[in-house]
mmCIF file of C-alpha atoms in Angstrom:
data_model
loop_
_atom_site.group_PDB
_atom_site.id
_atom_site.type_symbol
_atom_site.label_atom_id
_atom_site.label_comp_id
_atom_site.label_asym_id
_atom_site.label_seq_id
_atom_site.Cartn_x
_atom_site.Cartn_y
_atom_site.Cartn_z
ATOM 1 C CA UNK H 1 -64.059 -12.638 -9.012
ATOM 2 C CA UNK H 2 -65.679 -10.518 -11.883
ATOM 3 C CA UNK H 3 -67.777 -8.798 -9.737
ATOM 4 C CA UNK H 4 -65.005 -7.196 -7.539
ATOM 5 C CA UNK H 5 -62.094 -7.113 -9.662
ATOM 6 C CA UNK H 6 -61.527 -5.199 -13.310
ATOM 7 C CA UNK H 7 -61.531 -7.396 -16.527
ATOM 8 C CA UNK H 8 -57.877 -7.027 -16.615
ATOM 9 C CA UNK H 9 -57.069 -8.404 -13.062
ATOM 10 C CA UNK H 10 -59.240 -11.545 -13.361
ATOM 11 C CA UNK H 11 -57.280 -14.442 -14.260
ATOM 12 C CA UNK H 12 -58.324 -16.317 -17.705
ATOM 13 C CA UNK H 13 -57.987 -19.740 -15.991
ATOM 14 C CA UNK H 14 -57.449 -20.901 -12.577
ATOM 15 C CA UNK H 15 -55.337 -24.384 -12.107
ATOM 16 C CA UNK H 16 -56.198 -26.127 -8.772
ATOM 17 C CA UNK H 17 -53.037 -27.713 -7.171
ATOM 18 C CA UNK H 18 -52.701 -29.886 -4.229
ATOM 19 C CA UNK H 19 -49.720 -28.098 -3.100
ATOM 20 C CA UNK H 20 -47.658 -25.824 -4.350
ATOM 21 C CA UNK H 21 -44.066 -26.798 -5.921
ATOM 22 C CA UNK H 22 -41.105 -26.078 -3.266
ATOM 23 C CA UNK H 23 -37.543 -25.671 -3.619
ATOM 24 C CA UNK H 24 -35.148 -28.149 -1.511
ATOM 25 C CA UNK H 25 -35.099 -25.325 1.027
ATOM 26 C CA UNK H 26 -38.812 -25.244 1.472
ATOM 27 C CA UNK H 27 -39.463 -21.863 -0.545
ATOM 28 C CA UNK H 28 -42.109 -21.735 -3.255
ATOM 29 C CA UNK H 29 -40.691 -22.766 -6.611
ATOM 30 C CA UNK H 30 -41.504 -19.894 -8.775
ATOM 31 C CA UNK H 31 -39.680 -21.183 -11.837
ATOM 32 C CA UNK H 32 -41.752 -24.484 -11.693
ATOM 33 C CA UNK H 33 -45.005 -22.314 -11.230
ATOM 34 C CA UNK H 34 -43.983 -20.552 -14.686
ATOM 35 C CA UNK H 35 -43.074 -23.323 -16.257
ATOM 36 C CA UNK H 36 -46.653 -25.123 -15.117
ATOM 37 C CA UNK H 37 -48.342 -21.977 -16.481
ATOM 38 C CA UNK H 38 -46.491 -21.841 -20.103
ATOM 39 C CA UNK H 39 -47.096 -25.910 -20.456
ATOM 40 C CA UNK H 40 -50.729 -25.067 -19.469
ATOM 41 C CA UNK H 41 -50.869 -22.069 -21.753
ATOM 42 C CA UNK H 42 -49.530 -23.535 -24.913
ATOM 43 C CA UNK H 43 -51.179 -26.766 -24.733
ATOM 44 C CA UNK H 44 -54.456 -25.049 -24.255
ATOM 45 C CA UNK H 45 -54.777 -22.622 -27.077
ATOM 46 C CA UNK H 46 -53.454 -22.747 -30.801
ATOM 47 C CA UNK H 47 -51.000 -19.805 -31.660
ATOM 48 C CA UNK H 48 -51.053 -17.102 -34.261
ATOM 49 C CA UNK H 49 -49.584 -17.815 -37.453
ATOM 50 C CA UNK H 50 -46.282 -16.348 -38.145
ATOM 51 C CA UNK H 51 -46.710 -15.943 -41.742
ATOM 52 C CA UNK H 52 -46.541 -12.445 -43.288
ATOM 53 C CA UNK H 53 -50.101 -11.764 -43.108
ATOM 54 C CA UNK H 54 -51.682 -9.151 -40.727
ATOM 55 C CA UNK H 55 -52.550 -11.698 -38.267
ATOM 56 C CA UNK H 56 -48.946 -12.816 -38.346
ATOM 57 C CA UNK H 57 -47.528 -9.535 -37.925
ATOM 58 C CA UNK H 58 -49.698 -8.394 -34.821
ATOM 59 C CA UNK H 59 -48.809 -11.993 -33.345
ATOM 60 C CA UNK H 60 -44.927 -11.067 -33.666
ATOM 61 C CA UNK H 61 -45.476 -7.713 -32.332
ATOM 62 C CA UNK H 62 -47.218 -9.430 -29.241
ATOM 63 C CA UNK H 63 -44.628 -12.130 -28.609
ATOM 64 C CA UNK H 64 -42.077 -9.467 -28.946
ATOM 65 C CA UNK H 65 -43.628 -7.073 -26.481
ATOM 66 C CA UNK H 66 -44.613 -9.845 -23.883
ATOM 67 C CA UNK H 67 -41.405 -11.824 -24.630
ATOM 68 C CA UNK H 68 -43.174 -15.055 -25.349
ATOM 69 C CA UNK H 69 -42.355 -17.713 -28.377
ATOM 70 C CA UNK H 70 -45.602 -17.820 -29.416
ATOM 71 C CA UNK H 71 -48.902 -15.947 -28.849
ATOM 72 C CA UNK H 72 -52.520 -17.498 -29.275
ATOM 73 C CA UNK H 73 -54.580 -15.477 -31.537
ATOM 74 C CA UNK H 74 -58.064 -15.469 -29.310
ATOM 75 C CA UNK H 75 -56.416 -14.990 -25.975
ATOM 76 C CA UNK H 76 -56.767 -11.692 -24.266
ATOM 77 C CA UNK H 77 -53.715 -9.442 -24.010
ATOM 78 C CA UNK H 78 -53.922 -9.011 -20.130
ATOM 79 C CA UNK H 79 -54.260 -12.904 -19.684
ATOM 80 C CA UNK H 80 -50.877 -13.324 -21.543
ATOM 81 C CA UNK H 81 -49.247 -10.851 -18.897
ATOM 82 C CA UNK H 82 -49.746 -7.706 -20.702
ATOM 83 C CA UNK H 83 -50.871 -4.369 -18.926
ATOM 84 C CA UNK H 84 -51.084 -0.854 -19.413
ATOM 85 C CA UNK H 85 -47.455 0.124 -19.761
ATOM 86 C CA UNK H 86 -46.877 -2.857 -22.375
ATOM 87 C CA UNK H 87 -49.680 -1.822 -24.377
ATOM 88 C CA UNK H 88 -47.973 1.500 -25.268
ATOM 89 C CA UNK H 89 -44.765 -0.848 -26.251
ATOM 90 C CA UNK H 90 -47.237 -2.756 -28.256
ATOM 91 C CA UNK H 91 -48.511 0.264 -30.067
ATOM 92 C CA UNK H 92 -44.929 1.131 -31.403
ATOM 93 C CA UNK H 93 -44.307 -2.453 -32.314
ATOM 94 C CA UNK H 94 -47.458 -2.757 -34.391
ATOM 95 C CA UNK H 95 -46.539 0.352 -35.859
ATOM 96 C CA UNK H 96 -43.023 -0.746 -36.689
ATOM 97 C CA UNK H 97 -44.472 -4.433 -38.166
ATOM 98 C CA UNK H 98 -47.507 -2.952 -40.069
ATOM 99 C CA UNK H 99 -47.052 0.732 -40.753
ATOM 100 C CA UNK H 100 -50.403 1.302 -38.927
ATOM 101 C CA UNK H 101 -50.467 3.233 -35.495
ATOM 102 C CA UNK H 102 -53.848 2.075 -33.876
ATOM 103 C CA UNK H 103 -54.604 4.478 -30.866
ATOM 104 C CA UNK H 104 -54.183 3.071 -27.203
ATOM 105 C CA UNK H 105 -57.767 3.318 -26.639
ATOM 106 C CA UNK H 106 -58.510 0.877 -29.784
ATOM 107 C CA UNK H 107 -56.097 -1.516 -28.476
ATOM 108 C CA UNK H 108 -57.931 -1.670 -25.034
ATOM 109 C CA UNK H 109 -60.889 -2.206 -26.804
ATOM 110 C CA UNK H 110 -59.708 -4.746 -29.203
ATOM 111 C CA UNK H 111 -57.625 -7.266 -26.616
ATOM 112 C CA UNK H 112 -57.010 -10.279 -28.653
ATOM 113 C CA UNK H 113 -54.390 -10.709 -31.880
ATOM 114 C CA UNK H 114 -57.381 -11.529 -34.060
ATOM 115 C CA UNK H 115 -59.097 -8.567 -33.066
ATOM 116 C CA UNK H 116 -56.334 -6.123 -33.627
ATOM 117 C CA UNK H 117 -55.122 -7.656 -36.784
ATOM 118 C CA UNK H 118 -59.169 -7.011 -37.989
ATOM 119 C CA UNK H 119 -58.646 -3.303 -36.652
ATOM 120 C CA UNK H 120 -55.390 -2.612 -38.558
ATOM 121 C CA UNK H 121 -56.597 -4.180 -41.733
ATOM 122 C CA UNK H 122 -59.843 -1.853 -41.378
ATOM 123 C CA UNK H 123 -57.767 1.205 -40.412
ATOM 124 C CA UNK H 124 -55.469 0.517 -43.663
ATOM 125 C CA UNK H 125 -58.452 0.205 -45.761
ATOM 126 C CA UNK H 126 -60.112 3.237 -44.703
ATOM 127 C CA UNK H 127 -57.112 5.430 -44.662
ATOM 128 C CA UNK H 128 -55.538 4.200 -48.310
ATOM 129 C CA UNK H 129 -52.316 4.775 -46.725
ATOM 130 C CA UNK H 130 -50.362 3.942 -43.532
ATOM 131 C CA UNK H 131 -50.238 6.425 -40.483
ATOM 132 C CA UNK H 132 -46.634 6.980 -40.997
ATOM 133 C CA UNK H 133 -47.688 8.530 -44.712
ATOM 134 C CA UNK H 134 -50.285 10.661 -42.764
ATOM 135 C CA UNK H 135 -47.367 12.085 -40.500
ATOM 136 C CA UNK H 136 -45.247 12.384 -42.876
ATOM 137 C CA UNK H 137 -47.852 14.553 -44.875
ATOM 138 C CA UNK H 138 -48.740 16.614 -41.684
ATOM 139 C CA UNK H 139 -44.870 17.374 -41.535
ATOM 140 C CA UNK H 140 -44.893 18.970 -44.640
ATOM 141 C CA UNK H 141 -47.737 20.718 -44.223
ATOM 142 C CA UNK H 142 -46.400 22.049 -41.056
ATOM 143 C CA UNK H 143 -43.212 22.843 -42.871
ATOM 144 C CA UNK H 144 -45.082 24.692 -45.622
ATOM 145 C CA UNK H 145 -47.010 26.862 -42.838
ATOM 146 C CA UNK H 146 -43.507 27.756 -41.260
ATOM 147 C CA UNK H 147 -42.241 29.172 -44.674
ATOM 148 C CA UNK H 148 -45.350 30.817 -45.594
ATOM 149 C CA UNK H 149 -45.131 32.628 -41.967
ATOM 150 C CA UNK H 150 -41.385 33.368 -42.669
ATOM 151 C CA UNK H 151 -42.267 35.268 -45.911
ATOM 152 C CA UNK H 152 -45.044 37.166 -44.369
ATOM 153 C CA UNK H 153 -43.159 38.393 -41.557
ATOM 154 C CA UNK H 154 -45.189 36.384 -38.774
ATOM 155 C CA UNK H 155 -42.058 33.923 -37.880
ATOM 156 C CA UNK H 156 -40.484 32.812 -34.805
ATOM 157 C CA UNK H 157 -38.850 36.105 -32.820
ATOM 158 C CA UNK H 158 -41.180 38.641 -34.133
#
């Protein structure tokens, strides 16, 4: 499969079944399939801690976005049901929980909870401040530039 499909489309695990579960009317029982997938997933991989550390904050953001009760620390975001649109939601959730806003490109390159936690720790250590602080500083600079233009006569409307 990896030769023909992009990495995000390759299943993380395949569970062979003798037959698909069916409802009383003979249709595929999607709820039973979902329950089987959740049971396999939670039994196979330990969940990330829910503590106040960076890993816990990242795991909480993933759980929020993916609507999962627990998130394994070493499983790929896409294997848990994430896709490109939920990656943007994750970006917002990470910023709310950590104060750091990784780029979507960085999130696509770091696709597990532990990788993203390390990315956020490294980004915070390099910046010495959160991204929201940086945005506030940029807003203050822009405001100062506007005020300077108005004093010089280069403001809007001229």
